[in-house]
Coordinates of C-alpha atoms in Angstrom, one line a residue:
M1 CA -103.1 -12.4 80.3
E2 CA -103.2 -11.7 76.5
L3 CA -99.8 -11.4 74.8
T4 CA -100.8 -8.0 73.5
T5 CA -101.1 -6.8 77.1
V6 CA -97.9 -8.5 78.1
W7 CA -96.0 -6.7 75.4
F8 CA -97.6 -3.4 76.3
V9 CA -96.4 -3.9 79.8
L10 CA -92.9 -4.9 78.6
I11 CA -92.6 -1.9 76.4
A12 CA -93.6 0.3 79.4
V13 CA -90.9 -1.4 81.5
L14 CA -88.3 -0.7 78.8
W15 CA -89.2 3.0 78.6
T16 CA -89.1 3.1 82.4
G17 CA -85.6 1.6 82.5
Y18 CA -84.5 4.1 79.8
F19 CA -85.9 7.1 81.7
V20 CA -84.4 6.0 85.0
L21 CA -80.9 5.2 83.6
E22 CA -80.6 7.7 80.7
G23 CA -82.4 10.3 82.8
F24 CA -79.5 11.0 85.0
D25 CA -77.2 11.0 82.0
F26 CA -79.3 13.8 80.5
G27 CA -79.3 15.6 83.9
V28 CA -75.5 15.4 84.1
G29 CA -75.2 16.9 80.6
V30 CA -77.6 19.8 81.4
L31 CA -75.7 20.6 84.6
L32 CA -72.2 20.6 83.1
P33 CA -72.0 24.4 82.3
F34 CA -73.5 25.4 85.7
L35 CA -71.5 23.0 87.9
A36 CA -68.0 22.4 86.6
G37 CA -65.8 25.4 87.1
D38 CA -62.5 24.2 85.6
E39 CA -61.2 21.5 83.3
A40 CA -60.5 19.1 86.1
E41 CA -64.1 19.3 87.3
R42 CA -65.5 19.0 83.8
R43 CA -63.5 15.8 83.2
L44 CA -64.8 14.5 86.5
V45 CA -68.4 15.1 85.3
Y46 CA -67.7 13.2 82.1
R47 CA -66.2 10.4 84.1
A48 CA -69.3 10.1 86.2
I49 CA -71.3 8.6 83.3
G50 CA -68.5 7.5 81.1
P51 CA -68.6 3.7 81.8
V52 CA -72.4 3.5 81.7
W53 CA -74.0 6.0 79.3
D54 CA -73.8 3.9 76.1
G55 CA -75.3 0.9 78.0
N56 CA -78.2 3.1 79.2
E57 CA -79.0 4.0 75.6
V58 CA -79.6 0.3 74.7
W59 CA -82.9 0.5 76.6
L60 CA -84.1 3.0 74.0
L61 CA -83.0 0.8 71.1
V62 CA -84.7 -2.2 72.6
A63 CA -87.9 -0.2 73.3
G64 CA -88.0 1.0 69.7
G65 CA -87.3 -2.5 68.3
A66 CA -89.9 -4.1 70.6
T67 CA -92.5 -1.5 69.5
F68 CA -91.7 -2.2 65.8
A69 CA -92.1 -5.9 66.3
A70 CA -95.0 -6.1 68.7
F71 CA -97.1 -3.1 67.5
P72 CA -96.1 -2.2 63.9
E73 CA -99.1 0.0 63.4
W74 CA -98.2 2.0 66.5
Y75 CA -94.6 2.3 65.3
A76 CA -95.6 3.4 61.9
T77 CA -98.0 6.1 63.1
L78 CA -95.7 7.3 65.8
F79 CA -92.6 7.7 63.6
S80 CA -94.4 9.3 60.7
G81 CA -96.5 11.7 62.8
F82 CA -93.7 12.6 65.2
Y83 CA -91.0 12.6 62.6
L84 CA -89.5 16.0 63.2
P85 CA -89.3 15.8 67.0
L86 CA -87.9 12.3 66.9
F87 CA -85.4 13.3 64.2
L88 CA -84.2 16.2 66.5
I89 CA -83.9 13.8 69.4
L90 CA -81.8 11.5 67.1
L91 CA -79.5 14.3 66.0
A92 CA -79.1 15.4 69.6
L93 CA -78.2 11.9 70.8
I94 CA -75.7 11.5 68.0
A95 CA -74.0 14.8 68.9
R96 CA -74.0 13.9 72.6
G97 CA -72.5 10.5 71.9
V98 CA -69.7 11.9 69.7
A99 CA -69.0 14.5 72.4
L100 CA -68.6 11.8 75.1
E101 CA -66.3 9.7 72.9
Y102 CA -64.1 12.4 71.3
R103 CA -63.8 15.2 73.8
A104 CA -60.7 13.7 75.4
K105 CA -59.1 13.4 71.9
S106 CA -59.6 17.0 70.8
D107 CA -58.2 20.4 71.7
R108 CA -61.6 22.1 71.1
T109 CA -63.2 20.9 74.4
R110 CA -65.6 23.8 74.6
A111 CA -67.3 22.9 71.4
W112 CA -67.8 19.3 72.6
D113 CA -69.1 20.6 76.0
H114 CA -71.8 22.6 74.1
A115 CA -72.6 19.4 72.1
F116 CA -72.9 17.5 75.3
F117 CA -75.1 20.1 76.9
W118 CA -77.6 20.5 74.0
G119 CA -77.5 16.8 73.2
S120 CA -78.7 16.2 76.7
L121 CA -81.2 19.1 77.1
I122 CA -83.1 18.6 73.8
P123 CA -84.0 14.9 74.3
A124 CA -84.8 15.5 78.0
F125 CA -87.3 18.2 76.9
L126 CA -88.7 16.5 73.7
W127 CA -89.4 13.1 75.3
G128 CA -91.8 14.9 77.7
V129 CA -93.4 16.7 74.7
A130 CA -93.8 13.4 72.8
F131 CA -95.2 11.3 75.6
A132 CA -97.6 14.1 76.7
N133 CA -99.0 14.1 73.2
I134 CA -99.3 10.4 73.1
V135 CA -101.3 10.2 76.3
R136 CA -103.4 13.3 75.5
G137 CA -104.3 12.0 72.0
V138 CA -103.4 13.4 68.5
P139 CA -105.5 13.9 65.3
L140 CA -105.6 10.6 63.4
D141 CA -107.7 9.7 60.4
A142 CA -109.5 6.5 59.7
D143 CA -106.3 5.0 58.3
H144 CA -104.5 5.8 61.6
E145 CA -102.3 8.5 59.9
Y146 CA -101.4 11.6 61.7
T147 CA -103.2 14.7 60.2
G148 CA -101.8 17.5 62.4
T149 CA -98.7 19.7 62.1
L150 CA -95.6 20.4 64.3
L151 CA -97.5 23.2 66.0
T152 CA -100.2 20.7 66.9
L153 CA -97.6 18.8 69.0
L154 CA -96.4 22.0 70.6
N155 CA -99.6 22.6 72.6
P156 CA -99.4 24.0 76.2
Y157 CA -100.0 20.6 77.9
A158 CA -97.2 19.0 75.8
L159 CA -94.8 21.9 76.5
L160 CA -95.5 21.5 80.3
G161 CA -94.7 17.8 79.9
G162 CA -91.4 18.7 78.3
V163 CA -90.6 21.1 81.2
A164 CA -91.6 18.4 83.7
T165 CA -89.3 15.8 82.2
L166 CA -86.4 18.3 81.8
T167 CA -86.6 19.4 85.4
L168 CA -87.1 15.8 86.6
F169 CA -84.0 14.5 84.7
T170 CA -81.9 17.5 85.8
F171 CA -82.8 16.7 89.4
H172 CA -82.0 13.1 88.9
G173 CA -78.7 13.9 87.3
A174 CA -77.7 16.4 90.1
V175 CA -78.5 13.7 92.8
F176 CA -76.4 11.2 90.8
L177 CA -73.4 13.6 90.7
A178 CA -73.7 14.2 94.4
L179 CA -73.7 10.4 94.9
R180 CA -70.7 9.9 92.7
T181 CA -68.4 12.8 93.6
V182 CA -66.7 14.4 96.6
G183 CA -65.7 17.8 97.8
E184 CA -66.7 21.1 96.1
L185 CA -68.2 19.3 93.1
R186 CA -70.5 17.3 95.4
A187 CA -71.4 20.4 97.3
G188 CA -72.3 22.2 94.0
A189 CA -74.3 19.2 92.8
T190 CA -76.2 19.2 96.1
R191 CA -77.0 22.9 95.8
L192 CA -78.2 22.5 92.2
A193 CA -80.2 19.4 93.2
L194 CA -82.2 21.4 95.7
Q195 CA -83.0 24.0 93.1
A196 CA -83.8 21.5 90.3
G197 CA -85.9 19.4 92.8
L198 CA -88.1 22.4 93.7
A199 CA -88.6 23.1 90.0
S200 CA -89.4 19.5 89.3
V201 CA -92.0 19.3 92.1
L202 CA -93.8 22.4 90.7
A203 CA -93.6 21.5 87.0
G204 CA -94.1 17.7 87.5
G205 CA -96.9 18.2 90.0
A206 CA -98.8 20.5 87.7
F207 CA -98.3 18.1 84.8
L208 CA -99.4 15.0 86.7
L209 CA -102.4 16.9 88.1
L210 CA -103.6 18.0 84.6
T211 CA -103.0 14.4 83.3
Q212 CA -105.1 12.9 86.1
L213 CA -107.9 15.5 85.8
D214 CA -108.1 14.7 82.1
G215 CA -109.2 11.0 82.6
G216 CA -106.9 9.6 85.2
R217 CA -107.8 6.2 86.7
T218 CA -107.8 5.1 90.3
A219 CA -104.6 3.2 90.0
T220 CA -102.8 6.1 88.3
W221 CA -103.9 8.5 91.0
I222 CA -101.9 6.3 93.3
T223 CA -98.8 6.2 91.0
A224 CA -99.0 10.0 90.6
G225 CA -99.1 10.3 94.4
I226 CA -96.0 8.0 94.7
A227 CA -94.2 10.2 92.1
T228 CA -94.9 13.4 94.1
A229 CA -93.9 11.7 97.3
G230 CA -90.7 10.5 95.7
L231 CA -89.7 14.0 94.6
L232 CA -90.4 15.4 98.0
A233 CA -88.5 12.6 99.7
A234 CA -85.6 13.2 97.4
L235 CA -85.5 16.9 98.4
V236 CA -85.5 16.0 102.1
A237 CA -82.8 13.3 101.6
T238 CA -80.6 15.7 99.6
R239 CA -80.8 18.4 102.2
A240 CA -79.8 15.8 104.8
G241 CA -76.8 14.6 102.8
R242 CA -78.3 11.1 102.2
D243 CA -77.3 10.9 98.5
G244 CA -78.1 7.2 98.1
L245 CA -81.6 7.6 99.5
A246 CA -82.1 10.7 97.4
F247 CA -81.1 8.8 94.2
T248 CA -83.5 6.0 95.1
A249 CA -86.3 8.5 95.6
T250 CA -85.8 10.2 92.3
A251 CA -85.6 6.9 90.5
T252 CA -88.8 5.9 92.2
A253 CA -90.4 9.1 91.1
I254 CA -89.4 8.4 87.4
V255 CA -90.8 4.9 87.6
A256 CA -94.1 6.2 89.1
V257 CA -94.4 9.0 86.4
T258 CA -93.9 6.5 83.6
A259 CA -96.4 4.1 85.2
T260 CA -98.9 6.9 85.4
L261 CA -98.5 7.8 81.7
F262 CA -98.7 4.2 80.5
G263 CA -101.5 3.4 82.9
N264 CA -103.6 6.2 81.5
L265 CA -102.7 5.2 78.0
W266 CA -103.9 1.5 78.1
P267 CA -105.6 -0.1 76.3
D268 CA -104.7 2.5 73.6
V269 CA -101.2 2.8 72.3
M270 CA -101.9 5.9 70.2
P271 CA -105.2 7.5 71.1
A272 CA -106.9 9.8 68.5
L273 CA -108.9 12.9 69.2
D274 CA -111.7 10.9 67.5
P275 CA -111.8 7.7 69.6
A276 CA -113.0 5.7 66.6
N277 CA -109.6 6.2 65.0
S278 CA -107.5 5.3 68.0
L279 CA -104.8 2.6 67.8
T280 CA -105.2 0.0 70.6
V281 CA -103.2 -3.0 71.8
V282 CA -105.5 -5.1 69.6
N283 CA -105.7 -3.3 66.3
A284 CA -102.0 -2.3 66.4
A285 CA -100.5 -5.6 67.3
S286 CA -98.5 -8.2 65.4
T287 CA -99.8 -11.8 64.9
P288 CA -100.0 -14.1 67.9
Y289 CA -97.2 -16.2 66.5
T290 CA -94.8 -13.2 66.3
L291 CA -95.7 -12.2 69.8
G292 CA -95.2 -15.7 71.1
V293 CA -91.7 -16.0 69.5
M294 CA -90.7 -12.6 70.9
T295 CA -91.9 -13.6 74.4
W296 CA -89.6 -16.6 74.4
V297 CA -86.6 -14.5 73.2
A298 CA -87.3 -11.8 75.9
A299 CA -87.6 -14.4 78.6
I300 CA -84.2 -15.9 77.8
F301 CA -82.1 -12.8 77.1
T302 CA -83.6 -10.1 79.3
P303 CA -82.2 -11.6 82.6
V304 CA -78.7 -11.8 81.0
V305 CA -78.8 -8.2 80.0
L306 CA -80.0 -7.1 83.4
L307 CA -77.2 -9.1 85.2
Y308 CA -74.5 -7.7 82.9
Q309 CA -75.7 -4.1 83.4
G310 CA -76.1 -4.6 87.1
W311 CA -72.5 -5.9 87.3
T312 CA -71.3 -2.8 85.4
Y313 CA -72.8 -0.5 87.9
W314 CA -71.4 -2.5 90.8
V315 CA -67.9 -2.3 89.4
F316 CA -68.1 1.5 88.9
R317 CA -69.8 2.2 92.2
K318 CA -67.1 4.2 93.9
R319 CA -67.1 8.0 94.3
L320 CA -64.8 9.8 91.9
T321 CA -62.0 12.1 92.8
N322 CA -59.2 14.0 91.1
D323 CA -56.7 12.5 93.6
P324 CA -54.0 10.7 91.4
L325 CA -53.7 7.9 94.1
E326 CA -57.5 7.4 94.1
K327 CA -57.5 7.2 90.3
A328 CA -54.9 4.4 90.5
I329 CA -56.9 2.3 92.9
S330 CA -60.4 2.9 91.6
P331 CA -62.0 0.1 89.6

């Protein structure tokens, strides 16, 4: 397999990991004002992702760095053409991170709750808008420079993609909270999971269907079907109280959705409305030497990172409660 294809697949894997792990973080933030009724419950919601949220964001940093190193032309075109949406995502992530770190140190908890909510909702929506445009194609000139405007990116298909990711991540986050909590908070998370799951099936199903009808491949029809089946299975498992199975199903759906998008994208990395101006894994790639060095570095350090993050989730695997005794004995 060519190294350009290897790195395209690796970048797809990095984005998949980011959406699966950071996806439930976004969902938890979106659900905060609708789920937590008092300060004790709000603190419990924050504690659910407290030990892992910053590690989950590392997947985004690595995905961006890998894109810059492996496909510099793709990186340049993407970050110049999508500058404003990506800048808004960055501001939202900063506000969200500050809220998570400083809420417990401040008396103005409501302000930090708003920052956490909007800092989760905006990226959850805009990532769908961005990837929908990437897959659909954008106006590029012969020098691979973006020639559209912000309104070009806010087309109906892209907005549907934003709704699809927002509802999917909200569903994923609700299932995660049901898995990590007990009592009334778990019951509320289960109720919201059923509502968000239904919205995700409708919005995500419509988005995947339009994506496949607009040039889907045989393999991506399969992954789109797996994504739909995963969402439906998560709904059934949630209704049955099988939180672990429901979380596995929503994670599988996110993996399948991401595979569908990247599967339809390849061998392009930034398709243009005029195919002659498209960026591909060949004309956007770094030199073979650069890709070779990166491959060795990834082969050495990626297993270490995966083992460390897996250990973190194992340590903080218990359900959370406001019981003082349980706090004392939880990891």
